[in-house]
Coordinates of C-alpha atoms and ligand atoms in Angstrom, one line a residue:
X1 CA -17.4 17.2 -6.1
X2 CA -15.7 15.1 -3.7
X3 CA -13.9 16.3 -0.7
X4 CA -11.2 14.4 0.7
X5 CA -8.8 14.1 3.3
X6 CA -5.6 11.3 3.2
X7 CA -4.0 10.7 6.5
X8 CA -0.1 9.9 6.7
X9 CA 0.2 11.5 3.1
X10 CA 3.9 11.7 3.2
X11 CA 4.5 7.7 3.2
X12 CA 4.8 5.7 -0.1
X13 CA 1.3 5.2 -0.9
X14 CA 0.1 9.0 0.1
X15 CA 2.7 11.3 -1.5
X16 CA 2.0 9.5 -4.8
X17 CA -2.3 9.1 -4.0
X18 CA -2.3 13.1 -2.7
X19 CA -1.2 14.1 -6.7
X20 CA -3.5 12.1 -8.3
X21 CA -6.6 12.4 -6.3
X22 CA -5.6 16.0 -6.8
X23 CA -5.8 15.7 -10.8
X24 CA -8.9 14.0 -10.9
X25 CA -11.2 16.1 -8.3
X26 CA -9.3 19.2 -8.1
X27 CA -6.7 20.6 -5.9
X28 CA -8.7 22.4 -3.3
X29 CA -10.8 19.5 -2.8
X30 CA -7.8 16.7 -1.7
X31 CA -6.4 17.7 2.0
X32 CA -3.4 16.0 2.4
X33 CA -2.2 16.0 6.3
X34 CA 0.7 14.2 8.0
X35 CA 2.8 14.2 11.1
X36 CA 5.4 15.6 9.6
X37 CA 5.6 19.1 7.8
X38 CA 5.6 18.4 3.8
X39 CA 6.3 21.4 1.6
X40 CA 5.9 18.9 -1.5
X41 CA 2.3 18.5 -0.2
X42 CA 1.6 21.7 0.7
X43 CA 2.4 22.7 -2.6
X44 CA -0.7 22.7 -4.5
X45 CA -3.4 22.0 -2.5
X46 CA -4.5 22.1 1.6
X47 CA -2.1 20.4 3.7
X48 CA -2.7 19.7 7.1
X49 CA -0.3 18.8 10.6
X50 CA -1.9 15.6 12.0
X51 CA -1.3 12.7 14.4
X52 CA -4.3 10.5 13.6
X53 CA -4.1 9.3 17.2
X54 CA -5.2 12.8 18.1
X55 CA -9.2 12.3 17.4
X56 CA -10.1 15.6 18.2
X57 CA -7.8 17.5 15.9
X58 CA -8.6 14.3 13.3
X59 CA -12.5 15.3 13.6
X60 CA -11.7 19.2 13.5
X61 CA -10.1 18.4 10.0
X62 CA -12.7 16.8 9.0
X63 CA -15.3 19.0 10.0
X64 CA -13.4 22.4 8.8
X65 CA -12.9 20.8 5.5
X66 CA -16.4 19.2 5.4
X67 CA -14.7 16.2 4.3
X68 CA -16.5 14.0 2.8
X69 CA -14.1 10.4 2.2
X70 CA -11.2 9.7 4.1
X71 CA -7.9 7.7 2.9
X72 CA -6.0 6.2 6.2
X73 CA -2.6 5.2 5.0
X74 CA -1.6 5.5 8.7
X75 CA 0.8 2.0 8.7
X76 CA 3.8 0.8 10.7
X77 CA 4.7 -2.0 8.2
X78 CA 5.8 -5.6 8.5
X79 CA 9.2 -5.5 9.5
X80 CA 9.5 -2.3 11.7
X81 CA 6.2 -3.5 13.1
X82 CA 8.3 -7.3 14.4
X83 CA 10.8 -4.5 16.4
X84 CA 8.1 -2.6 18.7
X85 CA 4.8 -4.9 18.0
X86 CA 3.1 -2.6 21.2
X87 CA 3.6 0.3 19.2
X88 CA 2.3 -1.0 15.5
X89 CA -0.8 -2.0 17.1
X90 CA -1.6 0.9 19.3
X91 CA -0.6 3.4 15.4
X92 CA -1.9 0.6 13.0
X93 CA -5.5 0.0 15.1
X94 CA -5.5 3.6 16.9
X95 CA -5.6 5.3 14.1
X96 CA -8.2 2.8 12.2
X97 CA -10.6 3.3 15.2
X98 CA -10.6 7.3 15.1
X99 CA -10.5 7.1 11.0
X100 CA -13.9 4.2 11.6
X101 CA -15.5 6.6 14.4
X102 CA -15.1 9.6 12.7
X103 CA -16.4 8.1 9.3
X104 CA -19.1 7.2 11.3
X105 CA -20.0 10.9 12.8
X106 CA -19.5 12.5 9.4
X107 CA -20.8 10.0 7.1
X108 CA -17.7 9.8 5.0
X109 CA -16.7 6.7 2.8
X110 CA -13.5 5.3 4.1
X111 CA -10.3 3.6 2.2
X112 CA -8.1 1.8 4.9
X113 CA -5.0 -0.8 2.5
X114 CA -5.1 -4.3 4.2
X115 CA -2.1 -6.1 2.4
X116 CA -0.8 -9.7 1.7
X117 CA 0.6 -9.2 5.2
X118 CA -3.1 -10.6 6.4
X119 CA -1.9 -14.2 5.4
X120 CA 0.2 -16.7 7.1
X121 CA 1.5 -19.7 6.6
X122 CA -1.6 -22.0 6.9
X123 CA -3.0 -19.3 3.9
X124 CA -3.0 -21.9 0.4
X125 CA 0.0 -20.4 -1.0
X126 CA -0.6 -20.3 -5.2
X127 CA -3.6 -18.7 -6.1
X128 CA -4.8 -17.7 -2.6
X129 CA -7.9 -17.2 -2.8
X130 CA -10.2 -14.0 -1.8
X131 CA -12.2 -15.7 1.3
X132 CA -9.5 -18.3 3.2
X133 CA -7.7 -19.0 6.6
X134 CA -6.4 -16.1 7.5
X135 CA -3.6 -16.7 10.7
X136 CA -1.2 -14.0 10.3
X137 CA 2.1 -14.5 12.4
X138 CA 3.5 -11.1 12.2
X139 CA 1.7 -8.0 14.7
X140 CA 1.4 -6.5 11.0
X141 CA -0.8 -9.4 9.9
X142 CA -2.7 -9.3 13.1
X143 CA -3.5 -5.5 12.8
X144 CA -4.5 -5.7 9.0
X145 CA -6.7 -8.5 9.8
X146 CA -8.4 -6.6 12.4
X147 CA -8.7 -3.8 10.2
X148 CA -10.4 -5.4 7.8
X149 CA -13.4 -7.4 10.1
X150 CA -13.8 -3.7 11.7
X151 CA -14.5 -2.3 8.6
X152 CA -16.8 -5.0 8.0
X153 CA -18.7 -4.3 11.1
X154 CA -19.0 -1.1 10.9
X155 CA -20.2 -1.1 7.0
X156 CA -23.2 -4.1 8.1
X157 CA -23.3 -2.5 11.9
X158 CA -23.4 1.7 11.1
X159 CA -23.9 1.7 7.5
X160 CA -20.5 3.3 7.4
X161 CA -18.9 2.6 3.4
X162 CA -15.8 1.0 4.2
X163 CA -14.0 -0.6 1.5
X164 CA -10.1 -1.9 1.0
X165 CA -7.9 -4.1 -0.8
X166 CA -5.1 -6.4 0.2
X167 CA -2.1 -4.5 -1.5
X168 CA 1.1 -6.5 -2.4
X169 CA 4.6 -5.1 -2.4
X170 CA 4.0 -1.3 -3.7
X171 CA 6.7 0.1 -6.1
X172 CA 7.8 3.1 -6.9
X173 CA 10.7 5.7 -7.2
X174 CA 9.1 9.1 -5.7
X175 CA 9.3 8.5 -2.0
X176 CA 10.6 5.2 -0.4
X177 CA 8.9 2.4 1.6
X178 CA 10.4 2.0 5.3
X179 CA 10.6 -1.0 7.2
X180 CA 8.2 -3.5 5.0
X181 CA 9.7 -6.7 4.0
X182 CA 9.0 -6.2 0.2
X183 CA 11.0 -2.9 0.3
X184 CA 13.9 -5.0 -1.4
X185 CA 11.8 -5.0 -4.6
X186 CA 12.2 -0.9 -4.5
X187 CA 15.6 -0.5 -3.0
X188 CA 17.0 -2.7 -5.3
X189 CA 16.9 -0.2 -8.5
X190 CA 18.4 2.5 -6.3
X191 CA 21.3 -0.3 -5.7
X192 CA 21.8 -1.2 -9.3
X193 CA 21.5 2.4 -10.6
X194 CA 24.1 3.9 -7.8
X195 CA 26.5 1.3 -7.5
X196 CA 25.9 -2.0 -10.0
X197 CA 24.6 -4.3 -7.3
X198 CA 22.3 -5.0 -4.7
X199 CA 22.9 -7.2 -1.5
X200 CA 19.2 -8.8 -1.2
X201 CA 18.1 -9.5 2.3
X202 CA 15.7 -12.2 0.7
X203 CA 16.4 -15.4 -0.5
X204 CA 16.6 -15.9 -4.4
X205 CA 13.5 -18.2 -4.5
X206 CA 10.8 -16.4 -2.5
X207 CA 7.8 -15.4 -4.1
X208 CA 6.0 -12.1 -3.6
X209 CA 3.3 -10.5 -4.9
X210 CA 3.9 -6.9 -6.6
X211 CA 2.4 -3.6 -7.9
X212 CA 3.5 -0.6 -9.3
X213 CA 2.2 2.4 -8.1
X214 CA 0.5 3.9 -11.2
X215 CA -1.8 0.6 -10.7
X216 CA -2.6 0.9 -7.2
X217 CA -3.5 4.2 -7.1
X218 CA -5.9 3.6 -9.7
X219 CA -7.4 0.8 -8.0
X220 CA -7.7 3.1 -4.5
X221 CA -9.9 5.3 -7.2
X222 CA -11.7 2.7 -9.0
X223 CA -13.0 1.1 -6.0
X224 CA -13.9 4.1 -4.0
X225 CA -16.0 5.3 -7.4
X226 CA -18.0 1.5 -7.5
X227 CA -21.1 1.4 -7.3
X228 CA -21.8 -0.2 -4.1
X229 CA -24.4 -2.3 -5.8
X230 CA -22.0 -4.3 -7.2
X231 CA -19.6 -5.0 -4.3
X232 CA -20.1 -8.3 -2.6
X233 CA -17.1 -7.8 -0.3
X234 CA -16.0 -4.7 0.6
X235 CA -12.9 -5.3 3.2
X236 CA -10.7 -6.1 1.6
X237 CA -10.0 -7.4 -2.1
X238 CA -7.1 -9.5 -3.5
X239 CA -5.6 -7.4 -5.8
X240 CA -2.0 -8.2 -7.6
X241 CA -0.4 -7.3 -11.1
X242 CA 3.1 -9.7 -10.5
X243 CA 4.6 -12.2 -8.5
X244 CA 8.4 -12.5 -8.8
X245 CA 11.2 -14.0 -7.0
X246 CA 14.3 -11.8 -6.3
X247 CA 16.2 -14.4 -8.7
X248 CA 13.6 -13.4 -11.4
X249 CA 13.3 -9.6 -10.5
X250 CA 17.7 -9.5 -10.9
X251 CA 17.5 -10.9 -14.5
X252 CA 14.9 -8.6 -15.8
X253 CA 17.1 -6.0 -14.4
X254 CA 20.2 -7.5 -15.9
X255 CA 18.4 -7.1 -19.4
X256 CA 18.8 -3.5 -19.0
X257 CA 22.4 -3.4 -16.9
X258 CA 23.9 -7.0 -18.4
X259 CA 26.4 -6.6 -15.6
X260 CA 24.3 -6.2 -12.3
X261 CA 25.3 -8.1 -9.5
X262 CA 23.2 -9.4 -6.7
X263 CA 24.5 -11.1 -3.2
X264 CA 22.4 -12.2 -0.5
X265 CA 22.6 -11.2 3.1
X266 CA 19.5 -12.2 4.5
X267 CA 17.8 -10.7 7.0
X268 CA 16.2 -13.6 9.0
X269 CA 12.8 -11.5 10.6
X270 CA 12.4 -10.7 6.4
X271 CA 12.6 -13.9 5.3
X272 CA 9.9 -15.3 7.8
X273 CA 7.8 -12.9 7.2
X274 CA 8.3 -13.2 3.5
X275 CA 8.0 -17.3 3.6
X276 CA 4.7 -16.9 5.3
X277 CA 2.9 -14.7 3.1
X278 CA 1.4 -15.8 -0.7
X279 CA 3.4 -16.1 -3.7
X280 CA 0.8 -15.3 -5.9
X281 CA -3.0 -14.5 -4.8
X282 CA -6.2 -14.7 -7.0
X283 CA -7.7 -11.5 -7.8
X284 CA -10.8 -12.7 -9.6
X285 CA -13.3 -11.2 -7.1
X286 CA -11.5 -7.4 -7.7
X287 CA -11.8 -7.9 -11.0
X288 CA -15.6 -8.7 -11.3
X289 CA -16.9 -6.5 -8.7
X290 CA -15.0 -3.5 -9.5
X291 CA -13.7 -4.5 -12.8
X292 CA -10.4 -4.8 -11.7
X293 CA -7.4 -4.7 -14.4
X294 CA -3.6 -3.7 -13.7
X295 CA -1.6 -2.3 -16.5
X296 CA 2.0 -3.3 -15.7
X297 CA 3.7 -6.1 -15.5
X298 CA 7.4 -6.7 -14.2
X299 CA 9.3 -5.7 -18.2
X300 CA 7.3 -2.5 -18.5
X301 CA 7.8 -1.9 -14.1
X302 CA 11.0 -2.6 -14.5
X303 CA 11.9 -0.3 -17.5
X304 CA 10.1 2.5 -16.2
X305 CA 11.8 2.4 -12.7
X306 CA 15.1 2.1 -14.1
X307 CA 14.4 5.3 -16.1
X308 CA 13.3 7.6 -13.7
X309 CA 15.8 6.1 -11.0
X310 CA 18.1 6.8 -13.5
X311 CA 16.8 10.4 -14.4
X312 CA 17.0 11.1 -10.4
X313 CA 20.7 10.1 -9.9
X314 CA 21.8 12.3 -13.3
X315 CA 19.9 15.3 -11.5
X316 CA 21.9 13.9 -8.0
X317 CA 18.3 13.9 -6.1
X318 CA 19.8 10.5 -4.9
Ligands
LIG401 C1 5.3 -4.7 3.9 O1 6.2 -5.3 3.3 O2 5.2 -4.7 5.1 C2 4.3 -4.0 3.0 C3 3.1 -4.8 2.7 C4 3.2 -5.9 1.7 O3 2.1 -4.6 3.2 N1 4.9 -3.5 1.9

């Protein structure tokens, strides 16, 4: 049985990944740890207090637990990271390097998310592909792109087994993004379910990709659980399930609430961040090395947000 610890478990990705690593190898064997206290976490399995810039209480958690894979989620995202880029890269890199350094000393397979954030705009925008330019302009970019040659070097330099995937915009409605520039694409259902409308701080026309969460936390799983045989890259794979515009995402929305309204007030740091990533990428080599294959697309997403947004504002939890 696996043991595993996840690192900045209460973000996004994490307090949804912490549940269902839980349900699949057992609650004793998934340490979830964070900066922050998290009862929620705590709840049914270990939970942990951890600054991942702190290697030697990082490697003590490892060691007490005899971990035996590591998920870093440890991110300051795209837009927050334009702000204090200084800080992004000494979070986003520092705590990659303990997470790579302590998979090293332990032997432990390790999951780091790159993103579409790795692109800029010299990437081939429609079907990007899985190897191309990669010139990030944002500090985001810059770290993920980093992230994913070190985990390359140390998979061909220590044996280390790295492996990642370039995550789009991530959906859900248990805990919310902060400071990413696809957040819109999340913040937006809150909007329409509270008050009928949503003021969009991206244009109408720019493409993103998109996931929801169900799908990318089982391709975390699915990918870890490969048979390294099989993998020809490791960090990091194109991986999408939908690429919509805000235009597009409002009218699926008004199928459900025929009188949303949307407005724009664009925030101009989002929008060149957003104009400079892909608007759709090519996931081909996920799907044939790891077998790849996302289950929702943006009717089913979008129903099943508006539902449990919905549920959560009836029982006034937002
Ligand atoms: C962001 O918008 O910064 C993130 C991402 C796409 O990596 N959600």
């Amino acid at each position: 049985m696996k043991k595993i610890l996840i690192v900045g478990a209460g973000g996004q990705i994490g307090s949804e990944l912490t549940t269902y690593l839980r349900s699949i190898y057992g609650d004793a064997n998934v340490v979830a740890s964070d900066m922050r206290e998290s009862k929620a976490l705590g709840e049914a399995g270990p939970f942990e207090l951890l600054d991942a810039l702190d290697a030697k209480a990082y490697a003590g958690i490892v060691s007490k637990y005899k971990i035996d894979s590591i998920f870093n989620l440890v991110a300051l995202l795209s837009a927050t990271g334009e702000k204090i880029p200084q800080k992004a890269w000494e979070i986003n890199i520092g705590a990659l390097m303990n997470s790579l350094e302590i998979a090293r000393e332990n032997n432990c397979a390790l999951f780091t998310p790159s993103s579409i954030g790795a692109f800029g705009p010299s990437t081939p925008k429609d079907k990007t592909p899985q190897d191309t330019l990669m010139r990030p302009t944002t500090i985001y970019g810059v770290c993920k792109v980093t992230g994913e040659l070190l985990g390359d070097y140390y998979h061909t330099r220590f044996g280390v087994d790295t492996r990642s995937v370039r995550f789009p915009g991530l959906i859900s409605s248990l805990t919310l993004p902060g400071g990413g520039t696809t957040d819109y694409a999340v913040e937006i259902f809150y909007d329409a379910v509270k008050t009928g409308r949503f003021a969009c701080p991206i244009p109408g026309d720019v493409y993103m990709d998109m996931m929801y969460m169900p799908d990318a936390l089982n391709a975390c799983v699915q990918l870890m659980e490969t048979d390294p045989a099989r993998l020809v890259h490791r960090n990091a794979f194109n991986i999408t399930s939908m690429s919509f515009t805000p235009e597009i995402l409002a009218a699926e929305i008004r199928k459900h609430m025929p009188d949303f309204e949307m407005t724009y007030r664009i925030d101009p740091v989002k929008e060149g961040i957003a104009r400079s990533w892909p608007d759709s990428m090519d996931d081909a080599c996920a799907r044939r090395e790891w077998d790849w294959a996302p289950t929702w697309d943006l009717a089913s997403m979008t129903a099943d947000m508006l539902r449990n947004v919905e549920r959560k504002h009836r029982e006034g939890k937002v």
